[in-house]
PDB file of C-alpha atoms (C1' of nucleotides) in Angstrom:
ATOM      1  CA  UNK K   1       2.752   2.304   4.129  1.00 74.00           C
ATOM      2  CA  UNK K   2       2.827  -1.251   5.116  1.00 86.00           C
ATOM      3  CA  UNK K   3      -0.062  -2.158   2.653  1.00 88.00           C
ATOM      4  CA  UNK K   4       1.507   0.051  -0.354  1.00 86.00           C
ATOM      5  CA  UNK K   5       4.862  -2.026  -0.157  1.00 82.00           C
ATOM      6  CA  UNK K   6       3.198  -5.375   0.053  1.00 90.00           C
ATOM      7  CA  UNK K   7       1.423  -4.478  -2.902  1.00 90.00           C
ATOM      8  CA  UNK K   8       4.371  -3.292  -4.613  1.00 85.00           C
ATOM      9  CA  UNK K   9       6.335  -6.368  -3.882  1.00 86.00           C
ATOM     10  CA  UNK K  10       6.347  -8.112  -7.379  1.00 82.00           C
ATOM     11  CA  UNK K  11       4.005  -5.666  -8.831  1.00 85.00           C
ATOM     12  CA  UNK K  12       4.510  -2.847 -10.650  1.00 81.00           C
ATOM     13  CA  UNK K  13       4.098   0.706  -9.639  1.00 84.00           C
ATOM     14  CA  UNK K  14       1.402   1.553 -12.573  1.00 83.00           C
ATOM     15  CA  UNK K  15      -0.687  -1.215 -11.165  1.00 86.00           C
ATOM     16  CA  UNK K  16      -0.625  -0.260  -7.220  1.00 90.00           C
ATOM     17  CA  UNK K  17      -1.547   3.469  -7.627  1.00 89.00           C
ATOM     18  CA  UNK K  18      -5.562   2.622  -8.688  1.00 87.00           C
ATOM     19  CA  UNK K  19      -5.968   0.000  -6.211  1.00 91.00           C
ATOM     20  CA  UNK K  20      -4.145   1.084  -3.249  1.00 93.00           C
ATOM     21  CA  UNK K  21      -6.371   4.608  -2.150  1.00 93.00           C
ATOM     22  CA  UNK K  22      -9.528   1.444  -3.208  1.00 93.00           C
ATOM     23  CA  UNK K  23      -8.227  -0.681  -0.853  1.00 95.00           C
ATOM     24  CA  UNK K  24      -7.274   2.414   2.281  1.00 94.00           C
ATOM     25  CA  UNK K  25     -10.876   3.310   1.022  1.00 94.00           C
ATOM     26  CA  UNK K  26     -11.923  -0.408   2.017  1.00 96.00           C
ATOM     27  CA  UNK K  27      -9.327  -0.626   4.951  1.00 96.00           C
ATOM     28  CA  UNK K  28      -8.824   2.426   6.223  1.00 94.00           C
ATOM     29  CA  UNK K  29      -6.971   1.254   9.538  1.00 94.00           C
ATOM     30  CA  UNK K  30      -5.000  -1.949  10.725  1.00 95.00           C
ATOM     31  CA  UNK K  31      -7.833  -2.657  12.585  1.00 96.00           C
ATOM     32  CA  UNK K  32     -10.381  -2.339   9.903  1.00 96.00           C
ATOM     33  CA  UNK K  33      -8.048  -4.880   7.991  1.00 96.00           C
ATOM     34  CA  UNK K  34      -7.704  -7.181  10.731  1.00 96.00           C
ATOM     35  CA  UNK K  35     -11.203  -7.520  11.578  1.00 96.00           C
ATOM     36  CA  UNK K  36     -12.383  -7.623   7.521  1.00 96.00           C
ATOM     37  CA  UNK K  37     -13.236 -11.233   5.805  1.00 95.00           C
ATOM     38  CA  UNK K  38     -10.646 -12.768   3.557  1.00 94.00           C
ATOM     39  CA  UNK K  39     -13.199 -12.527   1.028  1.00 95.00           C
ATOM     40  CA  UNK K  40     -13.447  -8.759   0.736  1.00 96.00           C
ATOM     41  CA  UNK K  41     -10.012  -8.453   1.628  1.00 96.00           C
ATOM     42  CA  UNK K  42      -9.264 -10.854  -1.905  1.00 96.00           C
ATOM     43  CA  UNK K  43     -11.524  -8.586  -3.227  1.00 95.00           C
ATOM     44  CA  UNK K  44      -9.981  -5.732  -2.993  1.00 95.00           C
ATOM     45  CA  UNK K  45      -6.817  -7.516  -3.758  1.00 95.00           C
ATOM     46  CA  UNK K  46      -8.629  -8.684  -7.113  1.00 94.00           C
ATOM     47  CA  UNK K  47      -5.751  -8.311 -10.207  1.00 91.00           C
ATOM     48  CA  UNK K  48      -2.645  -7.713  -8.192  1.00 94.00           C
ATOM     49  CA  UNK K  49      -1.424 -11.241  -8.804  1.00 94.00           C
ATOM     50  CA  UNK K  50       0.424 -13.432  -5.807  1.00 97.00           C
ATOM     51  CA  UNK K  51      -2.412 -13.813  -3.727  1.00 97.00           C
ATOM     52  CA  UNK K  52      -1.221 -15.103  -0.554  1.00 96.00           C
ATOM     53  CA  UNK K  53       0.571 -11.751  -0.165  1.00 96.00           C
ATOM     54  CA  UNK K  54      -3.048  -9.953   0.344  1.00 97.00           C
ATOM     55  CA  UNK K  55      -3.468 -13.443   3.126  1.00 97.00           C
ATOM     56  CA  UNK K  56      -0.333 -12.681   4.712  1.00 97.00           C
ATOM     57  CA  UNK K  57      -1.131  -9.265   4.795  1.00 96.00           C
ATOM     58  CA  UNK K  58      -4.321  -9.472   6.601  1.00 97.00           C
ATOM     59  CA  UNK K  59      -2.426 -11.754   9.474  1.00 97.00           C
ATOM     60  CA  UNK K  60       0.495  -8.873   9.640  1.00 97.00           C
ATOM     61  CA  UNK K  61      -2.357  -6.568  10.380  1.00 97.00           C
ATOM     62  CA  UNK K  62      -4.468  -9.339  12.881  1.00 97.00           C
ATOM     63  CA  UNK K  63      -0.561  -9.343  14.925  1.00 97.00           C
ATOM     64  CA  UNK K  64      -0.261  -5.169  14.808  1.00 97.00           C
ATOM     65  CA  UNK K  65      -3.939  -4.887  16.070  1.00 96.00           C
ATOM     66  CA  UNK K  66      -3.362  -6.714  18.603  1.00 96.00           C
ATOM     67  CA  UNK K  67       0.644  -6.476  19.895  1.00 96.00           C
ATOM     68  CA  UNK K  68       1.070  -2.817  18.445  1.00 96.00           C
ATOM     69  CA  UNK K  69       3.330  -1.639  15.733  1.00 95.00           C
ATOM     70  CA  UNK K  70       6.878  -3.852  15.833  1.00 95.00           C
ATOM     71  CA  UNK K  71       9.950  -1.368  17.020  1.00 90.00           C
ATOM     72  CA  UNK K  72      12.619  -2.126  14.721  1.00 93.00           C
ATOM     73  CA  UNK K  73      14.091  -3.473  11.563  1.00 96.00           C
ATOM     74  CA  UNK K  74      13.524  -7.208  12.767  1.00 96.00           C
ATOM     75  CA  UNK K  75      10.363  -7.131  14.326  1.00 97.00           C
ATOM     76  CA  UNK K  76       9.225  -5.616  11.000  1.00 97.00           C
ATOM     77  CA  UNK K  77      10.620  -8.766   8.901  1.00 97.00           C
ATOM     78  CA  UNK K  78       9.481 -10.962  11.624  1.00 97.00           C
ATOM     79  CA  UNK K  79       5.846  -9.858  10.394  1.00 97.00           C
ATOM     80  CA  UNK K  80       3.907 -12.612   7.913  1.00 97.00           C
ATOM     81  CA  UNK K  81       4.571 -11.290   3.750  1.00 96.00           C
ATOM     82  CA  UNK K  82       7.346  -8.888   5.085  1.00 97.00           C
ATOM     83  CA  UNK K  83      10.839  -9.593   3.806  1.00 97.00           C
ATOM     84  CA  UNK K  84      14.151  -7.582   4.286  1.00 96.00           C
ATOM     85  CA  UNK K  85      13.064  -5.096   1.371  1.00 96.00           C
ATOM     86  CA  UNK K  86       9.854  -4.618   2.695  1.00 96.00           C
ATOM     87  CA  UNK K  87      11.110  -4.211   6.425  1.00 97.00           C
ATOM     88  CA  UNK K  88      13.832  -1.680   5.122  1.00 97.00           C
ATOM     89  CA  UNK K  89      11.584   0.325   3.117  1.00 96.00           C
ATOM     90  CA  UNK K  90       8.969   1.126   5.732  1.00 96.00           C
ATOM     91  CA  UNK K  91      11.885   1.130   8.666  1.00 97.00           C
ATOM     92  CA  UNK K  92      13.339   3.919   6.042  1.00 96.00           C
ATOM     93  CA  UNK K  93      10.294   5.797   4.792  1.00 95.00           C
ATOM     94  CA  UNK K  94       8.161   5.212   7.795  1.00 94.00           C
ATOM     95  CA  UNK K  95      10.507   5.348  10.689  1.00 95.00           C
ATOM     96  CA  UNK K  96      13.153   7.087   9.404  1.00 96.00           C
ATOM     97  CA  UNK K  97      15.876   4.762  10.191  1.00 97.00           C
ATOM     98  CA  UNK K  98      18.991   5.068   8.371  1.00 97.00           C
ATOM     99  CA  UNK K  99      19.104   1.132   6.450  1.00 98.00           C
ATOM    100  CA  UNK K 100      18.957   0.334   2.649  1.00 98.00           C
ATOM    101  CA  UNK K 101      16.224  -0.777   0.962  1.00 97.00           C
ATOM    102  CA  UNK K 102      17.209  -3.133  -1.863  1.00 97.00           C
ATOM    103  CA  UNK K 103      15.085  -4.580  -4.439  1.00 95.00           C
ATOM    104  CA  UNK K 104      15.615  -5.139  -7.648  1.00 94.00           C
ATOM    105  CA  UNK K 105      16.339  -1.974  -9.385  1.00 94.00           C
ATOM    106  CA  UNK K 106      18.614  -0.901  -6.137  1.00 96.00           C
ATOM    107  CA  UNK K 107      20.644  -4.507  -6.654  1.00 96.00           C
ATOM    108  CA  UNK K 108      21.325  -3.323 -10.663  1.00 96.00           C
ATOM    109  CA  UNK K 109      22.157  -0.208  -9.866  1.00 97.00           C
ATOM    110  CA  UNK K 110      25.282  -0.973  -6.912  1.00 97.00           C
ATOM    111  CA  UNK K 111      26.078  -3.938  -9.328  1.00 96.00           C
ATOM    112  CA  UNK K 112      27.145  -1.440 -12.026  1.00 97.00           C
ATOM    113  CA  UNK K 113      28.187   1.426 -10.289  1.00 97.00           C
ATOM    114  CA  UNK K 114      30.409  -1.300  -7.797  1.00 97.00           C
ATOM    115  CA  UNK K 115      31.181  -3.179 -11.288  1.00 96.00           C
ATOM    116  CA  UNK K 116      30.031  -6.835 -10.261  1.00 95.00           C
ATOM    117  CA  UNK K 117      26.735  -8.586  -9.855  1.00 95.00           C
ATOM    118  CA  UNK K 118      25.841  -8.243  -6.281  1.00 95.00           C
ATOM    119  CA  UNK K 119      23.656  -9.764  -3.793  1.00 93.00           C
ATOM    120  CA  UNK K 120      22.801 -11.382  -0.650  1.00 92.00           C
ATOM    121  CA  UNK K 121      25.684 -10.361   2.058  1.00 94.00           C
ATOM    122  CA  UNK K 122      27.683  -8.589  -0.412  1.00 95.00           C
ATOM    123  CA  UNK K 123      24.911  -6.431  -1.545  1.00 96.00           C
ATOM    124  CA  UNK K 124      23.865  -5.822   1.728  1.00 97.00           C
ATOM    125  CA  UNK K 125      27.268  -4.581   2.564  1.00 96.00           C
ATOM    126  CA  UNK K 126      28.467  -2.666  -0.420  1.00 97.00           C
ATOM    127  CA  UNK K 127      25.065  -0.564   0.302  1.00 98.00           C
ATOM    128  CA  UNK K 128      25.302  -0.240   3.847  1.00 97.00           C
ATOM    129  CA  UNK K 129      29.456   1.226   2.618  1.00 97.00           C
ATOM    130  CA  UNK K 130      27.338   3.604   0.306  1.00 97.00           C
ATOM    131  CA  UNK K 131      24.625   4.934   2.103  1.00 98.00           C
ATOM    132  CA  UNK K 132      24.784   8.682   3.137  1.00 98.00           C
ATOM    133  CA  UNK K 133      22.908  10.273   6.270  1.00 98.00           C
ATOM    134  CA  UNK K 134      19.878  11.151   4.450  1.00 98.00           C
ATOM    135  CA  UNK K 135      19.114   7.305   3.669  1.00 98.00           C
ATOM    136  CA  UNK K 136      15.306   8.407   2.496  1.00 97.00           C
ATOM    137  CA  UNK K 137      15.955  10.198  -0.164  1.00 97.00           C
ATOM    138  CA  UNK K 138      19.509   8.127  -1.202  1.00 97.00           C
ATOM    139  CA  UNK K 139      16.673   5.242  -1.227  1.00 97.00           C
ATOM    140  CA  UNK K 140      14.113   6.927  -3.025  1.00 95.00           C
ATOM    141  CA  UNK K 141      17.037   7.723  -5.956  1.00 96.00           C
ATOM    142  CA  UNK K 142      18.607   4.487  -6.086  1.00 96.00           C
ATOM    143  CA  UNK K 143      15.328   2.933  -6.724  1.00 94.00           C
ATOM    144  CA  UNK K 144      14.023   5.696  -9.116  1.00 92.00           C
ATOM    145  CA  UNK K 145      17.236   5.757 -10.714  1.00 95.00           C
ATOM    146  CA  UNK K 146      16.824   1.991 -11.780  1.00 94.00           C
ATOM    147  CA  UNK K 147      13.480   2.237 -12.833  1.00 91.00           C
ATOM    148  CA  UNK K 148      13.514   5.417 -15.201  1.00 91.00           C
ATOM    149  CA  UNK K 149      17.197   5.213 -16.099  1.00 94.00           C
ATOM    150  CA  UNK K 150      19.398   2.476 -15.295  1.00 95.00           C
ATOM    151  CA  UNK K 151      17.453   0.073 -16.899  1.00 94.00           C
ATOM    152  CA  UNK K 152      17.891  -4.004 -16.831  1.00 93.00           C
ATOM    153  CA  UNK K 153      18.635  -4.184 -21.133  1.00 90.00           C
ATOM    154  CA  UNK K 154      19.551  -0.812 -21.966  1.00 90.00           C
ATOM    155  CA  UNK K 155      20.301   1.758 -19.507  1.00 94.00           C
ATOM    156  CA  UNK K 156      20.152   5.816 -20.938  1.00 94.00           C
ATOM    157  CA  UNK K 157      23.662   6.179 -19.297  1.00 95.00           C
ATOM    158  CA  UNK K 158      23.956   9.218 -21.777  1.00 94.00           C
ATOM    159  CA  UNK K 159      21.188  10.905 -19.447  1.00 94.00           C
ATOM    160  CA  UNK K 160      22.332   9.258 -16.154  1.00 95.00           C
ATOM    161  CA  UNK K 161      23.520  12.331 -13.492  1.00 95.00           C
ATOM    162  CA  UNK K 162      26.174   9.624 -12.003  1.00 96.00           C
ATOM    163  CA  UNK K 163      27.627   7.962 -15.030  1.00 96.00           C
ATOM    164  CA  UNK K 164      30.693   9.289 -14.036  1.00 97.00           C
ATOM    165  CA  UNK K 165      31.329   7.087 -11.366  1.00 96.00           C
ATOM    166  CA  UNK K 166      29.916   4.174 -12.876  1.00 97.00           C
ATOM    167  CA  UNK K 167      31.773   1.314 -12.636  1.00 97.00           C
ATOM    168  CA  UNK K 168      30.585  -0.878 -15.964  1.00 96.00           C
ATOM    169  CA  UNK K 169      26.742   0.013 -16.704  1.00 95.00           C
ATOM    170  CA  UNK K 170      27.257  -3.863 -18.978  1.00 94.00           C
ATOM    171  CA  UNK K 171      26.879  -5.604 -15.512  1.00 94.00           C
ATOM    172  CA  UNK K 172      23.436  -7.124 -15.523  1.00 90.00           C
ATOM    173  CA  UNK K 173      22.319 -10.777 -14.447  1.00 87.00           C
ATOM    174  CA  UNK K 174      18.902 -11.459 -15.745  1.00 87.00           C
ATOM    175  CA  UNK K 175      16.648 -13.098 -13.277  1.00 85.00           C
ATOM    176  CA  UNK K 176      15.808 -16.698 -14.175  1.00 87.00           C
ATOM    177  CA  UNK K 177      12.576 -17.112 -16.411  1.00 86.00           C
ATOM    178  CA  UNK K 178       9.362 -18.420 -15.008  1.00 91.00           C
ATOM    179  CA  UNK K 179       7.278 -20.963 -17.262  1.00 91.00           C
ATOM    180  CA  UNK K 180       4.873 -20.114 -19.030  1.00 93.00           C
ATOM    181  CA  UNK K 181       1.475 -18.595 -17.560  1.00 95.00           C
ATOM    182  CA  UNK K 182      -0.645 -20.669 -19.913  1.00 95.00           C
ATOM    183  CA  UNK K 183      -1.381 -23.946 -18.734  1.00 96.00           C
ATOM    184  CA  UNK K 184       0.360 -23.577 -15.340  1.00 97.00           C
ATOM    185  CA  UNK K 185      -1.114 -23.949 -11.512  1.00 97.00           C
ATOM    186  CA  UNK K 186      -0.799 -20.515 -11.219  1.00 97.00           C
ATOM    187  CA  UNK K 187      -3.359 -19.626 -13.573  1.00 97.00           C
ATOM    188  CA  UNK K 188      -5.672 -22.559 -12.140  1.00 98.00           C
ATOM    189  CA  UNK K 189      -5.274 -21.026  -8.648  1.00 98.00           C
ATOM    190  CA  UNK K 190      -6.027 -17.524  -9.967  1.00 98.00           C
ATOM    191  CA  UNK K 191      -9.326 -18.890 -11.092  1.00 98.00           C
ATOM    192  CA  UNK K 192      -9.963 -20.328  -8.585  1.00 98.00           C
ATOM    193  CA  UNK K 193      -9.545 -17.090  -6.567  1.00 98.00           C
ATOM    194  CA  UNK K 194     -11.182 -14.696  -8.591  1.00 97.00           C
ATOM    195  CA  UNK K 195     -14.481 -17.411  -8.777  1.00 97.00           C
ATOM    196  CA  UNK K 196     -14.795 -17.153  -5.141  1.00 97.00           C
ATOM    197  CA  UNK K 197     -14.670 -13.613  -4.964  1.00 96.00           C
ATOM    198  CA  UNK K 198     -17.311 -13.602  -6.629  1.00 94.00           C
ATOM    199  CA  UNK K 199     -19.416 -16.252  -5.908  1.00 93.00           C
ATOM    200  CA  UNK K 200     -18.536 -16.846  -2.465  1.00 90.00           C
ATOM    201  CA  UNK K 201     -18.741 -20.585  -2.597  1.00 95.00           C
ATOM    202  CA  UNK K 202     -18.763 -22.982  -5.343  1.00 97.00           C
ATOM    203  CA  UNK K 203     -17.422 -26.459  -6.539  1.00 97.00           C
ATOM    204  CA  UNK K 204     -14.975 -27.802  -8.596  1.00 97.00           C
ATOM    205  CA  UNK K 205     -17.741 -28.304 -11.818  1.00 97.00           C
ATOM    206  CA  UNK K 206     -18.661 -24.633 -11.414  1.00 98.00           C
ATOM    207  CA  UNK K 207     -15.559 -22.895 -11.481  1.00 98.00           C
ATOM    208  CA  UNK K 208     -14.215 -25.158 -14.688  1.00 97.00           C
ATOM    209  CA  UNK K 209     -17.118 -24.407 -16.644  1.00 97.00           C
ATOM    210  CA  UNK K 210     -16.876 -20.723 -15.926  1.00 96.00           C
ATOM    211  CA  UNK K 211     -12.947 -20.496 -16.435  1.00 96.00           C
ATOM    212  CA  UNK K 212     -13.105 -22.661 -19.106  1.00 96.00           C
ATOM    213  CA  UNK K 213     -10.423 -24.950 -17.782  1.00 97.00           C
ATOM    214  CA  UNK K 214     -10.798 -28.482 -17.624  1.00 97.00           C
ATOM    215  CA  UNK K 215     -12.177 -30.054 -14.252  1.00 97.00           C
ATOM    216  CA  UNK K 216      -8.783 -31.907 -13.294  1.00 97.00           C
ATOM    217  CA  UNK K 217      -6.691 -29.097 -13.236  1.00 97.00           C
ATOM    218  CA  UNK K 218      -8.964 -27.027 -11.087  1.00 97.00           C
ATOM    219  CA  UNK K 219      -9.630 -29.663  -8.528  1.00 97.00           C
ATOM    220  CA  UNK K 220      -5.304 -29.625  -8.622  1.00 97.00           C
ATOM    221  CA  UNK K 221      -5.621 -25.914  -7.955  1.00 98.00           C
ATOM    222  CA  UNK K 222      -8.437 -26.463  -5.085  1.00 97.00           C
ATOM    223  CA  UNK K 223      -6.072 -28.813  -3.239  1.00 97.00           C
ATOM    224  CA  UNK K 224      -3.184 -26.673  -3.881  1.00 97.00           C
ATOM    225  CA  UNK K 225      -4.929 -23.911  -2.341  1.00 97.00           C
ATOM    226  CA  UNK K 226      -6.069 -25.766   0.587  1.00 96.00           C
ATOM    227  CA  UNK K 227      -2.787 -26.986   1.300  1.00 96.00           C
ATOM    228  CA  UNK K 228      -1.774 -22.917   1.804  1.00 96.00           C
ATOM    229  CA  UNK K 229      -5.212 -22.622   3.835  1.00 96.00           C
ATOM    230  CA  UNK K 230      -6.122 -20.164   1.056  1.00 97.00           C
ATOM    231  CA  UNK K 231      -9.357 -21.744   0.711  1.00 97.00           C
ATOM    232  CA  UNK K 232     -11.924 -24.116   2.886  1.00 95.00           C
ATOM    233  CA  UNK K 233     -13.989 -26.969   2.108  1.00 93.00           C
ATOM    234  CA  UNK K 234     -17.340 -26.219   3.139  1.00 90.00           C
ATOM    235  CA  UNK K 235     -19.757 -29.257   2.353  1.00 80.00           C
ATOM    236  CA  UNK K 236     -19.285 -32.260   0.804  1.00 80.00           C
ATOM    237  CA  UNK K 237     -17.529 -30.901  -2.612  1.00 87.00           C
ATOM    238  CA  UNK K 238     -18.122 -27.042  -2.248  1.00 95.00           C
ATOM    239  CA  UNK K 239     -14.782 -24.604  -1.521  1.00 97.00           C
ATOM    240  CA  UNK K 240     -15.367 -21.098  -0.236  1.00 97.00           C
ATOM    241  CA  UNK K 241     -12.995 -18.262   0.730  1.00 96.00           C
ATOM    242  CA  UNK K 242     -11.469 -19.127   4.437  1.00 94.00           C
ATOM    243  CA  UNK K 243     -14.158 -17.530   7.074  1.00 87.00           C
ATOM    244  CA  UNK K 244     -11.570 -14.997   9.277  1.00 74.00           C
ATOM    245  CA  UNK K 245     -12.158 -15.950  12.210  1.00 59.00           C
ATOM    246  CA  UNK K 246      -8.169 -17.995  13.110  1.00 45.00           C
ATOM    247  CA  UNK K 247      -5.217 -16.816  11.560  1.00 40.00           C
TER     248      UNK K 247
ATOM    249  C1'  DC E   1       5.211 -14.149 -27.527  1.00 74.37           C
ATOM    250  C1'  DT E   2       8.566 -11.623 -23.610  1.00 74.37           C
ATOM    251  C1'  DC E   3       9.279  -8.789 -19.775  1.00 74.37           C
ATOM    252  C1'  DC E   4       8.667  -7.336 -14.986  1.00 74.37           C
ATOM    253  C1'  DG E   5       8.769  -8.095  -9.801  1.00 74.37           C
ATOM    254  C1'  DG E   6       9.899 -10.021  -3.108  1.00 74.37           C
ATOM    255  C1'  DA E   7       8.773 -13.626   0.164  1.00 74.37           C
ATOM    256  C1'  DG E   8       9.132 -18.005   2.013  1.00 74.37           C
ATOM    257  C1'  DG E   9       9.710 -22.839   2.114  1.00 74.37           C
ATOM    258  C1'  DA E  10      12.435 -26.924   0.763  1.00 74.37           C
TER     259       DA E  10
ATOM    260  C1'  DT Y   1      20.511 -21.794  -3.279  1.00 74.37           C
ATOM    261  C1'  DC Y   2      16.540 -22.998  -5.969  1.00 74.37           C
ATOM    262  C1'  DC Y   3      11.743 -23.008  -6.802  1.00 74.37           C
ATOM    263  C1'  DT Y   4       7.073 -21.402  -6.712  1.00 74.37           C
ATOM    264  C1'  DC Y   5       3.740 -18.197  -6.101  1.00 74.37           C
ATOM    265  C1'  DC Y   6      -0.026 -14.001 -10.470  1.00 74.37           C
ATOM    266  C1'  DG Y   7      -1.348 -10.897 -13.911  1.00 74.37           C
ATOM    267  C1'  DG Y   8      -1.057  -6.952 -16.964  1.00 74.37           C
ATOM    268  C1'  DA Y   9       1.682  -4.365 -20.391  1.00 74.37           C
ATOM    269  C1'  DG Y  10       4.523  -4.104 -24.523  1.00 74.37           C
TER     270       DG Y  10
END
DNA sequence: CTCCGGAGGA
DNA sequence: TCCTCCGGAG
């Protein structure tokens, strides 16, 4: 439950549902996870994008293996990669405690049925105000709702079962753009990653030639991913995949 | 090319 | 509140 939200956090559905029975197949408990190398746990991660969410996840799993599952709603956020969507969702689903889970398609949907771009405090109140008894399934359609109907650029409100009482279906904030992909750390880092995944260790020469990016910008990626302990230094210019054993 | 998507640190 | 983390699909 835990693993399927991380992995859903930023990614879309279409690319969890192959990889997440892989990586229960891989991981099949919290203790499995916590005791695995951040090598095959990267591994398994390979193509999910955001990588430090499959590092944080491993060191949510190291604190439930050893101090047990957390109780509530808080201890749940307090855990490493686990926001207040994340926490709600598995305090919903999982627990069965009545709390909304709002990501993005749940914040467009109570924008336009309240008429008015909400979020932070205000979302969080206008869906507390909304939710019914059975907050599962209200959670489950909200979200579903967003993603097959009440869509960001042109929501089928002709084929929506609440248009009704729809406020205005026009509100919609687009999120702000990221830069471009090309050219940018993130695909250095993501390199970098992948290399070591399969390589296990390597240098700086290595994983340029067989990215094709130029040296400079993947030494700017290996310190970049050192400075998130994402990767180690190993000798005197070869990186590896951290070894597991602190967190 | 554009779009999509939570967490966490500054 | 703003910015950065990835990668695949259309």
């Amino acid at each position: 439950m835990l693993v399927s939200e991380v992995m859903l956090q930023q990614t879309q559905a279409a690319r969890v549902a192959d990889r997440y029975p892989r990586f229960l197949g891989d991981f099949p408990t919290v203790e499995v996870l916590a005791a695995a190398t951040p090598a095959a746990v990267m591994a398994a991660w390979q193509g999910l994008g955001y990588n430090r969410r499959a590092f944080r996840l491993q060191e949510a799993a190291r604190r439930i293996a050893t101090d047990g599952w957390p109780a509530g709603l808080e201890g749940l956020e307090a855990l490493p990669g686990v926001g207040p969507y994340t926490a709600a969702a598995v305090a919903c689903f999982a627990l069965g405690m009545g709390v909304p889970a709002l990501d993005t398609n749940a914040r467009r949907v109570l924008s336009r049925w309240h008429g008015r771009p909400l979020s932070g405090a205000a979302l969080s109140t206008a869906a507390h105000q909304d939710l019914p008894p059975a907050a599962a399934d209200w959670n489950q359609a909200v979200m579903d709702l967003g993603a097959a109907v009440c869509t960001p650029r042109q929501p089928a409100c002709d084929r929506c079962p609440v248009a009704a009482w729809c406020t205005d279906p026009s509100v919609y904030e687009p999120p702000r753009r990221q830069g471009r992909f090309e050219g940018s750390l993130r695909e250095a880092r993501g390199a970098v990653i992948r290399h070591l995944v399969s390589q296990s260790s390597a240098t700086v020469e290595e994983i340029a030639e067989r990215s094709g990016l130029p040296a400079d910008r993947i030494g700017g990626a290996v310190d970049s991913l050192r400075a998130d302990r994402m990767i180690t230094a190993t000798g005197s210019d070869a990186i590896t995949l951290p070894d597991g054993g602190s967190a």
